PDB file of C-alpha atoms in Angstrom:
ATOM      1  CA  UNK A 555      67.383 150.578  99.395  1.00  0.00           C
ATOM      2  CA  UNK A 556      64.429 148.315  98.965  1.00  0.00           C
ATOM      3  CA  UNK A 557      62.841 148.695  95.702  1.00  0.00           C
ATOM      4  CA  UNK A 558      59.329 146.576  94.740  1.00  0.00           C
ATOM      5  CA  UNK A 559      59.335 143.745  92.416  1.00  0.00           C
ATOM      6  CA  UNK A 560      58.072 146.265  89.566  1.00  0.00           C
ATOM      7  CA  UNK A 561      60.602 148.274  89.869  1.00  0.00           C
ATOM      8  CA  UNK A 562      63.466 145.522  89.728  1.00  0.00           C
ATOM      9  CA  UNK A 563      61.128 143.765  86.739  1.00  0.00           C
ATOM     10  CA  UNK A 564      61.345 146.947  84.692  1.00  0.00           C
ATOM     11  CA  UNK A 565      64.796 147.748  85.758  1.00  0.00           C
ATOM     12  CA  UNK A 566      65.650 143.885  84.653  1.00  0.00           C
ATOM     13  CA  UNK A 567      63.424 143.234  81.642  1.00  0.00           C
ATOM     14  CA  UNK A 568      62.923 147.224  80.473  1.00  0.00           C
ATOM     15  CA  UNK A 569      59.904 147.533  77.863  1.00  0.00           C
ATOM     16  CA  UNK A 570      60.818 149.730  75.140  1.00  0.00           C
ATOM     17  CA  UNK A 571      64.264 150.552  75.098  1.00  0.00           C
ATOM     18  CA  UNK A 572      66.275 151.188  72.235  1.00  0.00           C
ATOM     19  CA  UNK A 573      65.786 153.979  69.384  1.00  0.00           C
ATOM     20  CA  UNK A 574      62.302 154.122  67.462  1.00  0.00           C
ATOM     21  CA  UNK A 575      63.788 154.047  63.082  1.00  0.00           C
ATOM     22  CA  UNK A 576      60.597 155.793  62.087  1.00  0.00           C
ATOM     23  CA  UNK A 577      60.028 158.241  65.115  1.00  0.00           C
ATOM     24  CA  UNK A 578      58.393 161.753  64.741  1.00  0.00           C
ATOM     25  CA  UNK A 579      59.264 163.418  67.928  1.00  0.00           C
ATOM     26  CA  UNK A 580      62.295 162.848  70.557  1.00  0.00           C
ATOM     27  CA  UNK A 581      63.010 164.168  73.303  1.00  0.00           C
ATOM     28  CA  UNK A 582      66.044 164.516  75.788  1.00  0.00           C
ATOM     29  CA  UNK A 583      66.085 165.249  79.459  1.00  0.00           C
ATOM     30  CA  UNK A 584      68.224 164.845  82.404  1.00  0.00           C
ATOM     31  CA  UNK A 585      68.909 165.639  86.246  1.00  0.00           C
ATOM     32  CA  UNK A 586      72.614 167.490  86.521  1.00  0.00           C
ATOM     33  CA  UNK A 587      72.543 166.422  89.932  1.00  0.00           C
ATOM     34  CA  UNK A 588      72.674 162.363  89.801  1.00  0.00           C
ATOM     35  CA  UNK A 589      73.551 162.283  85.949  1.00  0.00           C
ATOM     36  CA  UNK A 590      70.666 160.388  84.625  1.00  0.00           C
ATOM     37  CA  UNK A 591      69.854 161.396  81.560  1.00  0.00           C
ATOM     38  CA  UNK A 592      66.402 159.662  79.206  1.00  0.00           C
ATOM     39  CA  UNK A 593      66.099 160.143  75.436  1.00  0.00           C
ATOM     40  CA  UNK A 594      62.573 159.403  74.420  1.00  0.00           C
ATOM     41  CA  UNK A 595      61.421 158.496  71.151  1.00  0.00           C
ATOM     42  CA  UNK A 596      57.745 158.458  69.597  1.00  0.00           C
ATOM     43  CA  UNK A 597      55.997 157.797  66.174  1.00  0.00           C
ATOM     44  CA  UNK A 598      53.063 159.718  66.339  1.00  0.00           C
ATOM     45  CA  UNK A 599      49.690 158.898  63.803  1.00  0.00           C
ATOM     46  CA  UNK A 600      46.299 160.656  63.983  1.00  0.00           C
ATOM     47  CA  UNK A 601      47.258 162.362  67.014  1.00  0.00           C
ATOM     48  CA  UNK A 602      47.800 158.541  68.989  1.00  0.00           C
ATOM     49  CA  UNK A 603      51.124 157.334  70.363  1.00  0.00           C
ATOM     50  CA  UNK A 604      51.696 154.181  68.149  1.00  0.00           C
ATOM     51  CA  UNK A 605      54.888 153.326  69.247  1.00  0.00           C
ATOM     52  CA  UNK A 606      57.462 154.554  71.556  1.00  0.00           C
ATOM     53  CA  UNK A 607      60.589 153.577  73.328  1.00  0.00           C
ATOM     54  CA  UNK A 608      63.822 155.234  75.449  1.00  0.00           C
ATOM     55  CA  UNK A 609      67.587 155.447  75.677  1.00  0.00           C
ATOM     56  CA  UNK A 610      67.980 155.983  79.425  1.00  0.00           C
ATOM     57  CA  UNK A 611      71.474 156.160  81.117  1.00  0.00           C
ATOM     58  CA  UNK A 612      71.461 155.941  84.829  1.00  0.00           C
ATOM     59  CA  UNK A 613      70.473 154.209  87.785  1.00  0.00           C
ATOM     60  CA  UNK A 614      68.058 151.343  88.105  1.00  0.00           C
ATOM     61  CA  UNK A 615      65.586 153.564  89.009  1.00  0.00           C
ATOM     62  CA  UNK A 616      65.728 156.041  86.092  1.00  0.00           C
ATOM     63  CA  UNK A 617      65.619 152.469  83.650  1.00  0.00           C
ATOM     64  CA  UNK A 618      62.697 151.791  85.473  1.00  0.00           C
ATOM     65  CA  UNK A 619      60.323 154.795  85.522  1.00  0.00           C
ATOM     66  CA  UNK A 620      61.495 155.277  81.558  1.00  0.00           C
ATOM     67  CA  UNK A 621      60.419 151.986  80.860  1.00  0.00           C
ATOM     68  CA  UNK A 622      56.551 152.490  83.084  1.00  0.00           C
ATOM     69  CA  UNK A 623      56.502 155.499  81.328  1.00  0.00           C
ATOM     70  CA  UNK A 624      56.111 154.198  77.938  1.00  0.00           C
ATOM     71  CA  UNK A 625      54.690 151.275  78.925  1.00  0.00           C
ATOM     72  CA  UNK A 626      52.011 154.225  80.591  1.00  0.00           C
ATOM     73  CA  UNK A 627      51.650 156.242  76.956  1.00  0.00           C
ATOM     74  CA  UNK A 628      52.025 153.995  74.734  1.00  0.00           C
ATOM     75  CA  UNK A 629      48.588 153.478  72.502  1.00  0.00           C
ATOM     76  CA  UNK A 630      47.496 156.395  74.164  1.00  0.00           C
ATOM     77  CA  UNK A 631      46.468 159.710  72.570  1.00  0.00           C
ATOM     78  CA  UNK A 632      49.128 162.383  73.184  1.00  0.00           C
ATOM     79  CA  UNK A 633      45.730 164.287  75.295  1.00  0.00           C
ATOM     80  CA  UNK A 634      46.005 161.660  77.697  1.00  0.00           C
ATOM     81  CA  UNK A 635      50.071 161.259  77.253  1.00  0.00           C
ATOM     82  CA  UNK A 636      50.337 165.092  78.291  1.00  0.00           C
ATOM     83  CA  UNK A 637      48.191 163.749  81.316  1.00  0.00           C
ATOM     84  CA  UNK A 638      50.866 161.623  82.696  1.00  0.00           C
ATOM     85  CA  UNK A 639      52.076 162.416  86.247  1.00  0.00           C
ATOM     86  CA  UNK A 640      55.240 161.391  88.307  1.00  0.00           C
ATOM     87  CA  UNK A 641      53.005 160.100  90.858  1.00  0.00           C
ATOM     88  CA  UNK A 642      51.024 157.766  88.006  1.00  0.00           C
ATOM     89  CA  UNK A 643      54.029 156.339  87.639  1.00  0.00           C
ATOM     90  CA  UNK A 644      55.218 155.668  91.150  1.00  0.00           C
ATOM     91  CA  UNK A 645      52.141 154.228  91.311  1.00  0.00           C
ATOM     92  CA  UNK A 646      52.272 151.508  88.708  1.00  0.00           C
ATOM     93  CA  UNK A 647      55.774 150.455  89.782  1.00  0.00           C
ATOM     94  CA  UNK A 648      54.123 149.944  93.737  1.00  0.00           C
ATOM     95  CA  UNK A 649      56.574 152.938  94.634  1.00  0.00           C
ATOM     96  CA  UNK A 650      59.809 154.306  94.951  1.00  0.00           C
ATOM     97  CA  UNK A 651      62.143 155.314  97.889  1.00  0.00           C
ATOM     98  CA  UNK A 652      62.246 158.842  98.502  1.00  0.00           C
ATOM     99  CA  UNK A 653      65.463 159.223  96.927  1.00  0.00           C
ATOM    100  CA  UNK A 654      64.700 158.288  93.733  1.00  0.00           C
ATOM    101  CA  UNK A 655      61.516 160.129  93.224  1.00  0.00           C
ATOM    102  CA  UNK A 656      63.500 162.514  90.443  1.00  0.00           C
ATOM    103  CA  UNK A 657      64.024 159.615  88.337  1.00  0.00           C
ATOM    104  CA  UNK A 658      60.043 159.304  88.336  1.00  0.00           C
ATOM    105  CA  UNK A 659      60.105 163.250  88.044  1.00  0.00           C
ATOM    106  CA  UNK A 660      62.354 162.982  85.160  1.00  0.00           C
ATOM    107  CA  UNK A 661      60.597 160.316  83.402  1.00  0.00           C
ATOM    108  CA  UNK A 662      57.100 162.687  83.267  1.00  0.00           C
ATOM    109  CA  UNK A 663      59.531 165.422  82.102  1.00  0.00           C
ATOM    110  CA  UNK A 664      60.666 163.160  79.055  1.00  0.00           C
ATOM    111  CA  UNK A 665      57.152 162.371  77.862  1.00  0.00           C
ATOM    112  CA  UNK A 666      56.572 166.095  77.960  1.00  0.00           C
ATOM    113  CA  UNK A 667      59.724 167.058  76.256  1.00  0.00           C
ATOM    114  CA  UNK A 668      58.945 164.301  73.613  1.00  0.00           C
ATOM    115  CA  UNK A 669      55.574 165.372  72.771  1.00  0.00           C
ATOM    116  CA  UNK A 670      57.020 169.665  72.677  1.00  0.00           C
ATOM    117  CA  UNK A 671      59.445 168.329  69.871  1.00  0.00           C
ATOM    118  CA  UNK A 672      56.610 166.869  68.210  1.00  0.00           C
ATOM    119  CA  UNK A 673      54.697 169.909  68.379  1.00  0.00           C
ATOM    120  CA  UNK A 674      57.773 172.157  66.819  1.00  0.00           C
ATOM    121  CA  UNK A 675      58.171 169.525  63.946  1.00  0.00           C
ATOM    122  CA  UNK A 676      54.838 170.949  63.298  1.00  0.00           C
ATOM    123  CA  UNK A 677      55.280 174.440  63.406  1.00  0.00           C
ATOM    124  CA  UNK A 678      53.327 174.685  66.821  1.00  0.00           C
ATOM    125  CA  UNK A 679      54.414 176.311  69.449  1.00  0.00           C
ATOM    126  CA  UNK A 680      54.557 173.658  72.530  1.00  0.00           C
ATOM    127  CA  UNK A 681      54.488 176.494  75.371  1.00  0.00           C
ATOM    128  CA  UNK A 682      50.725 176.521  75.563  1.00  0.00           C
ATOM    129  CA  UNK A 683      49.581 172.774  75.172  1.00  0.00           C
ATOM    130  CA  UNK A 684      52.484 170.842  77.207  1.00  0.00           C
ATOM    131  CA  UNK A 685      53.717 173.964  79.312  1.00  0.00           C
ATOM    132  CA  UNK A 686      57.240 175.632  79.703  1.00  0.00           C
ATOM    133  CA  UNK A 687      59.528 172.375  79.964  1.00  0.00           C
ATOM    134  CA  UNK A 688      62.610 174.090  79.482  1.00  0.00           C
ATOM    135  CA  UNK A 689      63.855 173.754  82.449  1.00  0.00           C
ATOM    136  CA  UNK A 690      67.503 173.143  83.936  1.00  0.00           C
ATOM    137  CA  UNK A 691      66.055 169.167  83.333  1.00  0.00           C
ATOM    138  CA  UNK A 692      65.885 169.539  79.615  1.00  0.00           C
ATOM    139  CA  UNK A 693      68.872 168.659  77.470  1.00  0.00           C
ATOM    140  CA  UNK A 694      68.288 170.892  74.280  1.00  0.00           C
ATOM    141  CA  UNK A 695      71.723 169.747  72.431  1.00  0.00           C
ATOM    142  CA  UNK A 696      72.288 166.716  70.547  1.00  0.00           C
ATOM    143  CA  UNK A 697      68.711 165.801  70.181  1.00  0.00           C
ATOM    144  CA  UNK A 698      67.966 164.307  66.420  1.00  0.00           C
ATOM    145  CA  UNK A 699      65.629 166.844  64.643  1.00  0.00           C
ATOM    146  CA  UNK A 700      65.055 164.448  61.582  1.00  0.00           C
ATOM    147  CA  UNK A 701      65.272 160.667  61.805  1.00  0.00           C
ATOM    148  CA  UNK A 702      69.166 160.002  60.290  1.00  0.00           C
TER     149      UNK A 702
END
């Protein structure tokens, strides 16, 4: 599988990772089929992304797209965050073989499922702002509902 020098850079070097000590939202999704599975973490201020970052266990490719991801949102407001598409982020890592367009897919799911919990914290109901994301792709145990 060839994969472009993005893709290995953010694979090698991932921007982001870890867990966020101050977050405000987190989310958790992941793809039964291959077993990748992203944790996404965001402190939210004044409705902009100030800071975010990802757990992500799984192939190169998943490390990758989690880490273009936040690279993607990060600074942005969570309008434009909600905005983000699989393909944007194909895009900035110059592409992905076909096989490992669900980690991309996956990665636009995490935003999404980040920015629902942050919407619950608030005693908003997610459904009608970041759509129905509960899908087989979201992990709804063992997600942090407070920072610990």
């Amino acid at each position: 599988m060839l994969y472009s020098d993005k893709v290995m850079d953010h694979f090698s070097n991932p921007r982001n990772v870890g867990e966020l000590e101050n977050y405000n939202a987190c989310g958790e999704v992941g793809n039964l089929t291959c077993g990748d599975i992203m944790r996404m973490y965001m402190l939210i201020e004044d409705d902009i992304i100030k800071d975010v970052s990802f757990k992500t266990f799984g192939c190169g490719a998943a490390v990758a797209t989690s880490s273009m991801a936040t690279e993607l949102v990060k600074g942005k407001s969570v309008k434009e965050a909600l905005e983000l598409t699989n393909k944007a982020v194909m895009e900035a890592l110059d592409g992905l073989p076909p096989i490992k367009v669900h980690c991309s897919m996956l990665a636009e799911e995490a935003v999404k499922a980040t920015l629902a919990d942050y919407y619950r914290r608030q005693g908003i109901d997610p459904t009608p702002i970041v759509g129905n994301i509960e899908s087989a792709n979201v992990v709804t145990h063992d997600v942090p509902k407070e920072n610990e």
